[in-house]
Amino acid sequence: MIILSNFALIYIATLQHRQALIQSLINEKIYFAELISKVASLSEKQEQKTDNPSLTQTFLLEMAKTSDVVFIRLVNKDSAIELSSQENEIGREVSLGQNIADLLKGHRYLLIQETYQNASIYDIIYPSDEKFIQLGFSTEAIDAPIVVMQKYNSLIALTGSLFSVFFLLLIFKIIILPLKKTTAACEEIKKGNLDARINVKSRTEFGELIATFNDMTKELKESREREELIERMKTEFVSLAAHQLRTPLSAIKWALRMVLDEEGGNISPEQRELLERTYQSNEKMIDLINDLLNVARIEEGRFLYEPIDTPPEEIANSVVDSLEEKAKSRDIRLVWRKPTSPLPLVKVDKEKINIALTNFVTNAINYTHPGGKITVELLSGAGNVEFRVQDNGVGIPKNEQEKIFTKFFRASNVVKLDTSGTGLGMFITKNIIEAHGGKIWFESEENKGTTFHFTLPINK
């Protein structure tokens, strides 16, 4: 009964605070739309100077990566979409019933609730010179805890009903062989079945002992369920908090980038050095938030999105190209041994496999000394494609190797080389590979190097 009461209190409190959270999200997105409007205006002016029409589009695409943002559009005064973070929208007319400029008269912005792709979202219309920013966003992160609670509401109510019936049976039913049933119940508890009960009606010391036994078992079960509920709530809280943090961090990133690019005026070398350090610290915070969001999605079982048939060489090419300059800057030779013939396709979420391979190669670069060598290669056989990343870096201490794929773990020798890092990369990578039906393993010797392997099944 305690867990049912706790669940009811949590559910009522969540419903009461939902509207306040939504209003807070709306206020945040109004500020977000205002910032996008200003930056888009500056980007358009920069485009005119540099004859580079892709600045504003690139900016919209980058800002639309915020998880709760559905789309960002630049709409002209005729209600036609000029730029959009969504494909195939440019040129389409935004239907609001009347001219946007007329709707905005006397208002700083417009807030509209609409249905987009069968989902309820909010739109903010914000002026930008003679054009308008249309920002669509969802409240899925706020509603997620309520959805989870509603999902389990019937199950918990059913459990409570069954428990009530079972309690009545304890009162009225006479047990002929209480000792035998006690032994059987103890065996069930030993196997981990905390639903085991002994149905005894007796006022003797033995009956009191059985009653105590039943109470103990019930409390153990409730304790386990409470821990599971707390774990789910913790995951949901981390996800919600990370979502809320990523938006202002992204805004800070773009504001710093504009200052560093001197779009608002010249800056001194001392100012540039300070701003560069601030920019890098902000990037680390964004990486941490992204890692926390990935961990939350993994624990909620919603990490993979759109698996497609993909050449494995394409993934490796992309990762090696993106990290080649970083390797050169550290005087490390990054070798990509391309297959001599095309490999079979693999059905993967391309973005997630890219994250996994990037983690391996980035770690190899970070923990290999200058003058070292890293080799990336692909092999095919036994119904799988194998990705292999080999380095001659610092290696992993033997007594710490079993912890390498656990959350927040970093080997003692690499902590001395680089104090930054979340310790989440290998945990995320392992879950990505296993979610695709692949396997992951490694060989390592301290001060000699490490070779990481993972396989992906060939799409037949």
PDB file of C-alpha atoms in Angstrom, residues 35-167:
ATOM      1  CA  LEU A  35      18.037  35.154 -30.206  1.00  0.00           C
ATOM      2  CA  ILE A  36      17.547  33.274 -33.499  1.00  0.00           C
ATOM      3  CA  SER A  37      15.882  36.379 -34.982  1.00  0.00           C
ATOM      4  CA  LYS A  38      18.861  38.567 -34.090  1.00  0.00           C
ATOM      5  CA  VAL A  39      21.472  36.063 -35.236  1.00  0.00           C
ATOM      6  CA  ALA A  40      19.551  35.337 -38.475  1.00  0.00           C
ATOM      7  CA  SER A  41      19.448  39.091 -39.191  1.00  0.00           C
ATOM      8  CA  LEU A  42      23.221  39.352 -38.650  1.00  0.00           C
ATOM      9  CA  SER A  43      23.807  36.214 -40.759  1.00  0.00           C
ATOM     10  CA  GLU A  44      21.813  37.648 -43.666  1.00  0.00           C
ATOM     11  CA  LYS A  45      23.897  40.830 -43.527  1.00  0.00           C
ATOM     12  CA  GLN A  46      27.063  38.731 -43.463  1.00  0.00           C
ATOM     13  CA  GLU A  47      25.768  36.729 -46.448  1.00  0.00           C
ATOM     14  CA  GLN A  48      25.393  39.939 -48.419  1.00  0.00           C
ATOM     15  CA  LYS A  49      29.006  40.868 -47.630  1.00  0.00           C
ATOM     16  CA  THR A  50      30.522  37.441 -48.289  1.00  0.00           C
ATOM     17  CA  ASP A  51      28.148  36.262 -51.034  1.00  0.00           C
ATOM     18  CA  ASN A  52      27.668  33.077 -48.969  1.00  0.00           C
ATOM     19  CA  PRO A  53      23.910  32.258 -48.866  1.00  0.00           C
ATOM     20  CA  SER A  54      24.376  29.203 -46.650  1.00  0.00           C
ATOM     21  CA  LEU A  55      25.174  30.974 -43.337  1.00  0.00           C
ATOM     22  CA  THR A  56      21.566  31.433 -42.192  1.00  0.00           C
ATOM     23  CA  GLN A  57      20.526  27.938 -43.309  1.00  0.00           C
ATOM     24  CA  THR A  58      23.503  26.402 -41.480  1.00  0.00           C
ATOM     25  CA  PHE A  59      22.620  28.377 -38.361  1.00  0.00           C
ATOM     26  CA  LEU A  60      18.961  27.221 -38.475  1.00  0.00           C
ATOM     27  CA  LEU A  61      20.000  23.587 -38.919  1.00  0.00           C
ATOM     28  CA  GLU A  62      22.425  23.794 -35.982  1.00  0.00           C
ATOM     29  CA  MET A  63      19.912  25.422 -33.624  1.00  0.00           C
ATOM     30  CA  ALA A  64      17.215  22.910 -34.643  1.00  0.00           C
ATOM     31  CA  LYS A  65      19.350  20.103 -33.160  1.00  0.00           C
ATOM     32  CA  THR A  66      17.964  21.024 -29.735  1.00  0.00           C
ATOM     33  CA  SER A  67      15.927  17.942 -28.856  1.00  0.00           C
ATOM     34  CA  ASP A  68      12.565  19.582 -28.145  1.00  0.00           C
ATOM     35  CA  VAL A  69      12.700  21.830 -31.248  1.00  0.00           C
ATOM     36  CA  VAL A  70      10.588  20.358 -34.088  1.00  0.00           C
ATOM     37  CA  PHE A  71      11.420  22.921 -36.789  1.00  0.00           C
ATOM     38  CA  ILE A  72      12.786  26.441 -37.317  1.00  0.00           C
ATOM     39  CA  ARG A  73      11.631  28.425 -40.371  1.00  0.00           C
ATOM     40  CA  LEU A  74      12.435  31.814 -41.874  1.00  0.00           C
ATOM     41  CA  VAL A  75       9.149  33.105 -43.373  1.00  0.00           C
ATOM     42  CA  ASN A  76       8.824  36.170 -45.600  1.00  0.00           C
ATOM     43  CA  LYS A  77       6.087  38.811 -45.402  1.00  0.00           C
ATOM     44  CA  ASP A  78       4.002  36.853 -47.970  1.00  0.00           C
ATOM     45  CA  SER A  79       3.930  33.859 -45.563  1.00  0.00           C
ATOM     46  CA  ALA A  80       6.226  31.806 -47.825  1.00  0.00           C
ATOM     47  CA  ILE A  81       8.971  29.695 -46.236  1.00  0.00           C
ATOM     48  CA  GLU A  82      12.413  30.916 -47.381  1.00  0.00           C
ATOM     49  CA  LEU A  83      14.579  28.685 -45.144  1.00  0.00           C
ATOM     50  CA  SER A  84      13.725  25.707 -42.958  1.00  0.00           C
ATOM     51  CA  SER A  85      15.440  23.088 -40.812  1.00  0.00           C
ATOM     52  CA  GLN A  86      13.083  20.515 -42.405  1.00  0.00           C
ATOM     53  CA  GLU A  87      13.580  19.161 -45.909  1.00  0.00           C
ATOM     54  CA  ASN A  88      11.161  19.972 -48.775  1.00  0.00           C
ATOM     55  CA  GLU A  89       9.509  22.940 -46.994  1.00  0.00           C
ATOM     56  CA  ILE A  90      11.149  25.841 -48.820  1.00  0.00           C
ATOM     57  CA  GLY A  91       8.607  27.732 -50.937  1.00  0.00           C
ATOM     58  CA  ARG A  92       5.595  26.292 -49.110  1.00  0.00           C
ATOM     59  CA  GLU A  93       3.169  28.799 -47.638  1.00  0.00           C
ATOM     60  CA  VAL A  94       2.553  28.933 -43.877  1.00  0.00           C
ATOM     61  CA  SER A  95      -1.204  28.775 -43.298  1.00  0.00           C
ATOM     62  CA  LEU A  96      -2.315  30.892 -40.317  1.00  0.00           C
ATOM     63  CA  GLY A  97      -5.664  32.116 -41.626  1.00  0.00           C
ATOM     64  CA  GLN A  98      -4.444  35.639 -42.424  1.00  0.00           C
ATOM     65  CA  ASN A  99      -1.314  37.685 -43.065  1.00  0.00           C
ATOM     66  CA  ILE A 100       1.382  37.171 -40.388  1.00  0.00           C
ATOM     67  CA  ALA A 101       2.171  40.888 -40.163  1.00  0.00           C
ATOM     68  CA  ASP A 102      -1.490  41.630 -39.425  1.00  0.00           C
ATOM     69  CA  LEU A 103      -1.575  38.961 -36.730  1.00  0.00           C
ATOM     70  CA  LEU A 104       1.519  40.421 -35.059  1.00  0.00           C
ATOM     71  CA  LYS A 105       0.235  43.982 -34.886  1.00  0.00           C
ATOM     72  CA  GLY A 106       0.381  45.143 -31.276  1.00  0.00           C
ATOM     73  CA  HIS A 107       2.191  41.948 -30.190  1.00  0.00           C
ATOM     74  CA  ARG A 108       5.881  41.190 -29.605  1.00  0.00           C
ATOM     75  CA  TYR A 109       5.306  37.571 -30.695  1.00  0.00           C
ATOM     76  CA  LEU A 110       2.561  35.028 -31.424  1.00  0.00           C
ATOM     77  CA  LEU A 111       2.058  31.703 -29.574  1.00  0.00           C
ATOM     78  CA  ILE A 112       0.050  29.086 -31.482  1.00  0.00           C
ATOM     79  CA  GLN A 113      -0.797  25.472 -30.656  1.00  0.00           C
ATOM     80  CA  GLU A 114      -1.114  23.192 -33.666  1.00  0.00           C
ATOM     81  CA  THR A 115      -0.872  19.590 -34.838  1.00  0.00           C
ATOM     82  CA  TYR A 116       2.292  18.710 -36.753  1.00  0.00           C
ATOM     83  CA  GLN A 117       2.811  15.177 -38.099  1.00  0.00           C
ATOM     84  CA  ASN A 118       0.070  13.817 -35.794  1.00  0.00           C
ATOM     85  CA  ALA A 119       1.666  15.404 -32.694  1.00  0.00           C
ATOM     86  CA  SER A 120       0.556  18.456 -30.706  1.00  0.00           C
ATOM     87  CA  ILE A 121       3.204  21.202 -30.714  1.00  0.00           C
ATOM     88  CA  TYR A 122       3.552  24.917 -29.968  1.00  0.00           C
ATOM     89  CA  ASP A 123       4.607  27.548 -32.534  1.00  0.00           C
ATOM     90  CA  ILE A 124       6.244  30.890 -31.708  1.00  0.00           C
ATOM     91  CA  ILE A 125       6.139  33.528 -34.493  1.00  0.00           C
ATOM     92  CA  TYR A 126       8.777  36.231 -33.907  1.00  0.00           C
ATOM     93  CA  PRO A 127       9.600  39.180 -36.213  1.00  0.00           C
ATOM     94  CA  SER A 128      13.038  39.385 -37.850  1.00  0.00           C
ATOM     95  CA  ASP A 129      13.470  42.637 -39.819  1.00  0.00           C
ATOM     96  CA  GLU A 130      10.792  42.357 -42.529  1.00  0.00           C
ATOM     97  CA  LYS A 131      10.592  38.584 -42.129  1.00  0.00           C
ATOM     98  CA  PHE A 132       9.540  36.214 -39.348  1.00  0.00           C
ATOM     99  CA  ILE A 133      11.064  33.344 -37.378  1.00  0.00           C
ATOM    100  CA  GLN A 134       8.660  30.424 -36.856  1.00  0.00           C
ATOM    101  CA  LEU A 135       9.877  28.107 -34.064  1.00  0.00           C
ATOM    102  CA  GLY A 136       7.958  24.870 -33.471  1.00  0.00           C
ATOM    103  CA  PHE A 137       8.651  22.886 -30.309  1.00  0.00           C
ATOM    104  CA  SER A 138       7.142  19.961 -28.408  1.00  0.00           C
ATOM    105  CA  THR A 139       6.481  19.321 -24.716  1.00  0.00           C
ATOM    106  CA  GLU A 140       7.308  15.625 -24.982  1.00  0.00           C
ATOM    107  CA  ALA A 141      10.093  15.845 -22.354  1.00  0.00           C
ATOM    108  CA  ILE A 142       7.652  17.360 -19.826  1.00  0.00           C
ATOM    109  CA  ASP A 143       4.848  14.923 -20.632  1.00  0.00           C
ATOM    110  CA  ALA A 144       7.101  11.843 -20.626  1.00  0.00           C
ATOM    111  CA  PRO A 145       6.910  11.197 -16.820  1.00  0.00           C
ATOM    112  CA  ILE A 146       3.097  11.495 -16.949  1.00  0.00           C
ATOM    113  CA  VAL A 147       2.928   9.060 -19.882  1.00  0.00           C
ATOM    114  CA  VAL A 148       5.114   6.580 -18.002  1.00  0.00           C
ATOM    115  CA  MET A 149       2.956   6.897 -14.879  1.00  0.00           C
ATOM    116  CA  GLN A 150      -0.253   6.439 -16.883  1.00  0.00           C
ATOM    117  CA  LYS A 151       1.277   3.382 -18.539  1.00  0.00           C
ATOM    118  CA  TYR A 152       1.926   1.708 -15.203  1.00  0.00           C
ATOM    119  CA  ASN A 153      -1.149   3.078 -13.413  1.00  0.00           C
ATOM    120  CA  SER A 154      -3.399   0.152 -14.371  1.00  0.00           C
ATOM    121  CA  LEU A 155      -0.713  -2.398 -13.535  1.00  0.00           C
ATOM    122  CA  ILE A 156      -0.139  -0.930 -10.053  1.00  0.00           C
ATOM    123  CA  ALA A 157      -3.901  -0.701  -9.421  1.00  0.00           C
ATOM    124  CA  LEU A 158      -4.268  -4.352 -10.476  1.00  0.00           C
ATOM    125  CA  THR A 159      -1.400  -5.336  -8.169  1.00  0.00           C
ATOM    126  CA  GLY A 160      -3.104  -3.513  -5.295  1.00  0.00           C
ATOM    127  CA  SER A 161      -6.404  -5.283  -6.010  1.00  0.00           C
ATOM    128  CA  LEU A 162      -4.761  -8.694  -6.129  1.00  0.00           C
ATOM    129  CA  PHE A 163      -2.955  -7.957  -2.874  1.00  0.00           C
ATOM    130  CA  SER A 164      -6.284  -7.058  -1.191  1.00  0.00           C
ATOM    131  CA  VAL A 165      -7.868 -10.332  -2.327  1.00  0.00           C
ATOM    132  CA  PHE A 166      -4.808 -12.238  -1.157  1.00  0.00           C
ATOM    133  CA  PHE A 167      -4.985 -10.536   2.267  1.00  0.00           C
TER     134      PHE A 167
END
